Short mmCIF file of C-alpha atoms in Angstrom, two decimals:
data_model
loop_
_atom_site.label_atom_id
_atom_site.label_comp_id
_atom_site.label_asym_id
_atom_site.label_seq_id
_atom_site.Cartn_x
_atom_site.Cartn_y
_atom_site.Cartn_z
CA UNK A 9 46.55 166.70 151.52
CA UNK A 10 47.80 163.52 150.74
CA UNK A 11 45.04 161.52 148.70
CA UNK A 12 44.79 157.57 148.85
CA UNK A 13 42.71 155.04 146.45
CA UNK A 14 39.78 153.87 147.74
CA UNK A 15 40.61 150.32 147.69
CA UNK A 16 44.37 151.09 149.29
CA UNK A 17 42.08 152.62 152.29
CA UNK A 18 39.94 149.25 152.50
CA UNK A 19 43.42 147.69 152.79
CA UNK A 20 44.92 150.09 154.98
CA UNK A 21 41.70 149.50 157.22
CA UNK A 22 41.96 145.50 157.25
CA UNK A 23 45.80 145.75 158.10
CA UNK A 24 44.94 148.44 160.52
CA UNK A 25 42.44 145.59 161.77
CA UNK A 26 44.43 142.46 161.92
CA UNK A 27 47.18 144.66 163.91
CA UNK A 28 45.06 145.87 166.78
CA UNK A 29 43.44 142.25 167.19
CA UNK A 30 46.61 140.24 166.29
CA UNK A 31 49.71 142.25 167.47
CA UNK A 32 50.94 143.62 170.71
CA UNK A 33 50.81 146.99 170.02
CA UNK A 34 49.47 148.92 172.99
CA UNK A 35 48.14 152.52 173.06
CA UNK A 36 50.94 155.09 171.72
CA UNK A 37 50.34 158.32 170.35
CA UNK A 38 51.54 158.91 166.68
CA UNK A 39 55.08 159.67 166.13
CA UNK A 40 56.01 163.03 165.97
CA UNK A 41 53.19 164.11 167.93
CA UNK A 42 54.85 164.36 171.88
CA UNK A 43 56.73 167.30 172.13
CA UNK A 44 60.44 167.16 172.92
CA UNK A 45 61.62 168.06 176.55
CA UNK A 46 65.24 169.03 175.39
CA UNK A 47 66.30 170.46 171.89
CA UNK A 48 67.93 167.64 169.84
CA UNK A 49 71.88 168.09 169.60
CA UNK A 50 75.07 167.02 167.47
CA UNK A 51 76.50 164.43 168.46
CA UNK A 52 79.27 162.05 167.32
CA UNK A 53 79.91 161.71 163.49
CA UNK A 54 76.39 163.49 163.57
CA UNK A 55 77.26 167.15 162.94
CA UNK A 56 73.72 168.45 161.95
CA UNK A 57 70.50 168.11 163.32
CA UNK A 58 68.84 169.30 160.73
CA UNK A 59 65.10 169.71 159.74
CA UNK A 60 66.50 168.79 156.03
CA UNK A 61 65.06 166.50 153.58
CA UNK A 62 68.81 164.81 153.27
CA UNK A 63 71.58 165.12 155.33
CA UNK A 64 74.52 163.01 154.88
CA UNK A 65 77.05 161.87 157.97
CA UNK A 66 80.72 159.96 157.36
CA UNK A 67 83.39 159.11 159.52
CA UNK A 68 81.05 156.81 161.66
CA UNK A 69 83.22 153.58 161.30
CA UNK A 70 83.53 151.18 158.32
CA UNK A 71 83.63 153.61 155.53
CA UNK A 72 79.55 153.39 155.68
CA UNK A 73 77.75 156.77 155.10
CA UNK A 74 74.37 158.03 155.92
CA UNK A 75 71.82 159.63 154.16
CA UNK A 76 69.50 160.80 156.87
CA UNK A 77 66.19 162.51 156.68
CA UNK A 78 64.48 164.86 159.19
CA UNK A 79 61.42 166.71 159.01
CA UNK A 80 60.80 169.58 160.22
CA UNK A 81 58.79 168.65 163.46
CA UNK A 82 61.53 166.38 164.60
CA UNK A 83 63.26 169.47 166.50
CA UNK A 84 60.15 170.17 168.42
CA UNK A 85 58.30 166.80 168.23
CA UNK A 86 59.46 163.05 169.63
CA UNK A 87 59.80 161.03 166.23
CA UNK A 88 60.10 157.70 164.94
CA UNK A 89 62.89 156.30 162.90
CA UNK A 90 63.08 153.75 160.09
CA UNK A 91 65.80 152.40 158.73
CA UNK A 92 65.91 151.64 155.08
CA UNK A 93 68.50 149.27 153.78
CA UNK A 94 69.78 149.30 150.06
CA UNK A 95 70.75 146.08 148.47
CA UNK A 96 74.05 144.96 146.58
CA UNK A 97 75.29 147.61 143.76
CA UNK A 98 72.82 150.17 145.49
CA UNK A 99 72.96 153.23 147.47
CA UNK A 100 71.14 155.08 149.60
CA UNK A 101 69.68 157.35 147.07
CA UNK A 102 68.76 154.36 144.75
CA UNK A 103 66.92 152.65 147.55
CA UNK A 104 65.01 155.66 148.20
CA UNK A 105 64.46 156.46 144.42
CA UNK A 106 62.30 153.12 144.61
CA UNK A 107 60.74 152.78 148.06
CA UNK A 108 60.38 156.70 148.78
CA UNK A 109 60.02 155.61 152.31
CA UNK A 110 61.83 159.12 153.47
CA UNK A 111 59.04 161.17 152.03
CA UNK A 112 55.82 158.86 152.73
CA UNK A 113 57.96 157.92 156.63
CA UNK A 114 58.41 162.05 157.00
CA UNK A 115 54.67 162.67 156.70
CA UNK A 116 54.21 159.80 159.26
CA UNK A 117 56.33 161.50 161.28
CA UNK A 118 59.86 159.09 161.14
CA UNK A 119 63.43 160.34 160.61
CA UNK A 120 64.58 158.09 157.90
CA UNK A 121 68.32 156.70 157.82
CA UNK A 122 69.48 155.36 154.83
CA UNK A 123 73.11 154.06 155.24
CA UNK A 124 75.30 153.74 151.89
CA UNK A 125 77.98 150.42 151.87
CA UNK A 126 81.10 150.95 151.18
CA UNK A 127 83.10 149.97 147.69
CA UNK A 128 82.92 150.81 144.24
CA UNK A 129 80.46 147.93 144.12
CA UNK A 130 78.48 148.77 147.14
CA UNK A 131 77.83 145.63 149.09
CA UNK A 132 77.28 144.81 152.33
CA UNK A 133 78.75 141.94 154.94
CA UNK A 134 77.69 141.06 158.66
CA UNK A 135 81.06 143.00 159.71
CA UNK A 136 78.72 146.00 158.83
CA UNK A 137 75.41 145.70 160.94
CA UNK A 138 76.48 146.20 164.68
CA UNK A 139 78.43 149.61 163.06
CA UNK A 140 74.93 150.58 161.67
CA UNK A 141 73.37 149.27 164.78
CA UNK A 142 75.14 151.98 166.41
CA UNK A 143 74.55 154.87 164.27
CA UNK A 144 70.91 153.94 164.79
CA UNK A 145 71.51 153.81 168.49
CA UNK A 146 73.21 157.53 168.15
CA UNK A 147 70.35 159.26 166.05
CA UNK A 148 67.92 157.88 169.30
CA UNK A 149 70.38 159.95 171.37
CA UNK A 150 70.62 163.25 169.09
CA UNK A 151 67.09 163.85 168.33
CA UNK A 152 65.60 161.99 171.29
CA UNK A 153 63.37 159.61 169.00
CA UNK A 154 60.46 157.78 170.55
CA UNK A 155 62.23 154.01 171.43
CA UNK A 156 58.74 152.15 170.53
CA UNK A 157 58.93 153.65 167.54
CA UNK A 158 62.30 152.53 166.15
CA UNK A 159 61.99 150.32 162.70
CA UNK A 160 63.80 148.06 160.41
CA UNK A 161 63.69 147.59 156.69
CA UNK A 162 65.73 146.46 153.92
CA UNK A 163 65.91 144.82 150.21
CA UNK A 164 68.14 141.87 149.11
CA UNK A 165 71.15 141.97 150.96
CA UNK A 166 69.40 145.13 153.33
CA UNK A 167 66.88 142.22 153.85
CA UNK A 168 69.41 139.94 155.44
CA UNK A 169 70.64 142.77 157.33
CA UNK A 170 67.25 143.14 158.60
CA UNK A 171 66.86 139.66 159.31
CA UNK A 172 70.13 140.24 161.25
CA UNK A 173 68.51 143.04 162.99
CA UNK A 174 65.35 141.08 163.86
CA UNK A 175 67.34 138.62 165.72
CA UNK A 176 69.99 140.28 167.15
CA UNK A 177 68.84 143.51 168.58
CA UNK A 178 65.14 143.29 168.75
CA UNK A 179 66.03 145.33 171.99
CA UNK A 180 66.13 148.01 169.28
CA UNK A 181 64.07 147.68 166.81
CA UNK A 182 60.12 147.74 167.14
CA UNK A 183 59.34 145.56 163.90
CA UNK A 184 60.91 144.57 160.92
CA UNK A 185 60.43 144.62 157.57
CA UNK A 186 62.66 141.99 155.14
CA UNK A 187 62.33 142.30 151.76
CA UNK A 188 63.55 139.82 148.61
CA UNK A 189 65.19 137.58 151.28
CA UNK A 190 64.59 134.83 152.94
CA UNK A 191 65.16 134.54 156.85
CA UNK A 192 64.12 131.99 159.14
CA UNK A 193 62.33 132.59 162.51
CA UNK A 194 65.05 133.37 164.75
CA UNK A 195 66.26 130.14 166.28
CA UNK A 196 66.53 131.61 169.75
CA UNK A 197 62.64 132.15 169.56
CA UNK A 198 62.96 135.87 169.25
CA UNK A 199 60.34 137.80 167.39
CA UNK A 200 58.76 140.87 166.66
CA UNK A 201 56.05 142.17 164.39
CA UNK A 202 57.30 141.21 160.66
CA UNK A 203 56.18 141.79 157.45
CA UNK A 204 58.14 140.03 154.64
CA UNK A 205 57.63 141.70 150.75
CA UNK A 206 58.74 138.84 148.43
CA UNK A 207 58.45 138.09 144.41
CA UNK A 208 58.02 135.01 142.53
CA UNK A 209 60.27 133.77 140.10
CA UNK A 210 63.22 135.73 141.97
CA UNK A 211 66.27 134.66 140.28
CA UNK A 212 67.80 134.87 144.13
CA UNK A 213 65.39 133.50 146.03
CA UNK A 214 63.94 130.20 145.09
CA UNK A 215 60.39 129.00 146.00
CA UNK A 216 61.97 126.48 148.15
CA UNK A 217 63.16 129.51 150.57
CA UNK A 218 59.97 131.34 150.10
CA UNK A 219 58.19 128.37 151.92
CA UNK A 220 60.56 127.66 154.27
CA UNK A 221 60.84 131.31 155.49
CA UNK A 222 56.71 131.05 155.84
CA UNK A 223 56.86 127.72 157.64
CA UNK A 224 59.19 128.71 160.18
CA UNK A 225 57.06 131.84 161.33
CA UNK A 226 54.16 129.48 161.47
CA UNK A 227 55.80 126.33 162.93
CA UNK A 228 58.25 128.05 165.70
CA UNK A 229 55.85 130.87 166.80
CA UNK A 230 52.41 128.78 166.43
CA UNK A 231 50.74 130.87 164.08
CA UNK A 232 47.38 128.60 164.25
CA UNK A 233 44.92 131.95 162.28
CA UNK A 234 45.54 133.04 159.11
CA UNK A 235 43.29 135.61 156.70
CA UNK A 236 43.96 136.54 153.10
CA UNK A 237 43.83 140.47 153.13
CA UNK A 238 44.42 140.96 149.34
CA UNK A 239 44.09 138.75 146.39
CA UNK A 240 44.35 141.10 142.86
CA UNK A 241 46.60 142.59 140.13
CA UNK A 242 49.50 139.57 141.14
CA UNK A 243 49.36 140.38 144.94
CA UNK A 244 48.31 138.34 148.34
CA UNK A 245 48.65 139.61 151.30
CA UNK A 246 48.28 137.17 153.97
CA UNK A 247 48.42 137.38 158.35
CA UNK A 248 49.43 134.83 160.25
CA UNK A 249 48.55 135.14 163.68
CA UNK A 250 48.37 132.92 167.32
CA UNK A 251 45.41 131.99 169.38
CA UNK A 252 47.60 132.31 172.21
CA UNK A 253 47.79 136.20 173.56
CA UNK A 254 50.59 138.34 172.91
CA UNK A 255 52.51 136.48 169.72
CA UNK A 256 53.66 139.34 167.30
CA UNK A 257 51.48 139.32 164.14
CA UNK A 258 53.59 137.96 161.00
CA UNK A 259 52.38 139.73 157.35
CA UNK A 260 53.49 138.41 153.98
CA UNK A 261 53.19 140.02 150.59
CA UNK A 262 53.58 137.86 147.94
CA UNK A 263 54.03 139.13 144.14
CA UNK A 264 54.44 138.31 140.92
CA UNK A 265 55.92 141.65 139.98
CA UNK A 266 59.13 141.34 137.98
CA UNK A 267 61.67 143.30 136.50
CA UNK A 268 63.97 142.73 133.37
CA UNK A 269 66.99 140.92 134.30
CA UNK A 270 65.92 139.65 138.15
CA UNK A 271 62.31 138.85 137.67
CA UNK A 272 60.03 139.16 141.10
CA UNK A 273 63.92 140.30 142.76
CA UNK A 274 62.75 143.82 142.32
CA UNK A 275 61.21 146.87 144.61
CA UNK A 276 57.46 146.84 144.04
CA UNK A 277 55.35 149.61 142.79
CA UNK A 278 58.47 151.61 142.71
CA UNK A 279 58.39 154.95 140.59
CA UNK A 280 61.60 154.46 138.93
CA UNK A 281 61.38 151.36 137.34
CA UNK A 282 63.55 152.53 134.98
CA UNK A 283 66.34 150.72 136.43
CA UNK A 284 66.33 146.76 137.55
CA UNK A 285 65.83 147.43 141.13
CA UNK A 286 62.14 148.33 140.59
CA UNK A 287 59.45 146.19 139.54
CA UNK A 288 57.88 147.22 135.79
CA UNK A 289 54.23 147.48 136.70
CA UNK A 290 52.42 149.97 138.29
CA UNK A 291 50.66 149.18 141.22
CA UNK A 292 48.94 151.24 144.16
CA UNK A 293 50.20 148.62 146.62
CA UNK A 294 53.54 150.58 147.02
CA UNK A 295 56.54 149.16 149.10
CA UNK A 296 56.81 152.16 150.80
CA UNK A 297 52.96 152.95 151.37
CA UNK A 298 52.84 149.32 153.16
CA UNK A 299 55.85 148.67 154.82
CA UNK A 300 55.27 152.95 156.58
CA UNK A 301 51.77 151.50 157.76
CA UNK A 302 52.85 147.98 158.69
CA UNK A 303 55.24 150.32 161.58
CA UNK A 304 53.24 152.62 162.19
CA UNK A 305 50.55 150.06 163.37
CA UNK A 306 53.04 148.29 165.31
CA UNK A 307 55.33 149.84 167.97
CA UNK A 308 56.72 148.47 170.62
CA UNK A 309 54.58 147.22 173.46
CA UNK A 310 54.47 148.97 176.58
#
């Protein structure tokens, strides 16, 4: 049985708060709960259904692999899916080493996809997100995933493709998840439920974009109510919600977490903070721990 902290249940039972009084989210059972009227099939570049803790899928267009997780209950069960972004130099398995979100999202009940970008330098560009767009659109097809349930995440240049994402096929995606990038509120007024993970002193990301991606949540979406859900150990997390029904909730955490080299550009709470792309402390306010609830508490309205 998993075992939690004390004080990350109090958390987990404000957020859990602010979403049922703040966001859309209407009455859905928990992924990987409905069972599946049809056995999920290969498909595509997908060759294998799985269950398997990694499976890995080329050929899908634009050199860009997939590492793909699916657990067990995914055959039988309709599941969520999350996709987790790596940033530039990364891969898939680095991005996982530090957010774990395919283990913590499995136990949820979420097939993770974890795409890999091409080069000897991995890095991403915008040619790149309608091809993952459609891999994401495929795995819905193959193991008949739950379509409320259907998530976005991403750090540093995965964060801009989440961004991307957020604004550009929120007929997709449920909510999103951005982190160590700034993103404006989209400027066509689309939104969903975001939560945006960002350190200080990120030699990336000035404060000056911090603040501006805050203020154009608040200013374009009228996010009039705001409440402070943690304040310790060099972490806030704030919502920002509307008096007017049915705005998506907005969530910021803000950190001073830092790793050599990048400073607050770094994964936080990761367990291998060996290498730059995780933050140095410890912390029980994981990435993965909070950006898992943040989707599970908000699906896709009805």
């Amino acid at each position: 049985m998993e075992r939690t902290h004390p004080r990350s249940r109090r958390l987990a039972g404000a957020l859990a708060l602010v979403a049922l009084t703040l966001a859309l989210g209407a009455c859905l059972p928990p992924a990987g709960t409905r069972p599946l009227e049809s056995t999920p099939t290969p498909a595509g570049c997908i060759t294998d259904v799985g269950p398997a803790p990694r499976l890995v899928f080329g050929g899908c267009g634009g050199d860009v692999t997939y590492n793909v997780s699916v657990p067990a209950r995914c055959l039988t069960h309709a599941c969520g899916l999350i996709l987790d972004v790596h940033g530039w130099t990364m891969t898939g398995d680095q991005q996982d080493a530090n957010t774990q979100i395919a283990a913590i999202g499995g136990v949820a009940g979420y097939i993770v996809v974890q795409p890999n970008a091409p080069g000897s330098v991995p890095s991403w560009s915008s040619a790149h997100y309608p091809l993952v767009a459609a891999f994401v659109e495929l795995a819905i097809d193959v193991w008949h995933v739950e379509e409320r349930r259907v998530h976005v995440t991403g750090f540093s240049q995965g964060g801009a493709m989440t961004n991307w994402m957020r604004c550009n096929r929120a007929d997709l995606f449920a909510s999103a998840a951005p982190t160590a990038m700034a993103g404006a509120a989209c400027a066509d007024g689309t939104n969903m439920p975001t939560l945006y993970i960002q350190g200080l002193d990120d030699i990336f990301i000035p404060q000056s974009a911090i603040d501006a991606t805050i203020a154009s949540f608040v200013d374009r979406h009228g996010l009039d109510r705001q409440l402070t859900l943690l304040d310790e150990g060099g972490i806030t997390v704030t919502a920002y919600g509307s008096s007017t029904p049915g705005v998506p909730i907005y969530q910021t955490v803000i950190h001073s977490h830092s790793s050599e080299g990048v400073n607050g550009h770094c994964i936080l709470g990761s367990p291998d903070p060996a290498n730059f792309y995780g933050c140095d402390q410890p912390t029980e306010w994981t990435h993965g721990r909070l950006v898992v609830d943040f989707f599970r508490w908000n699906p896709k309205p009805a």
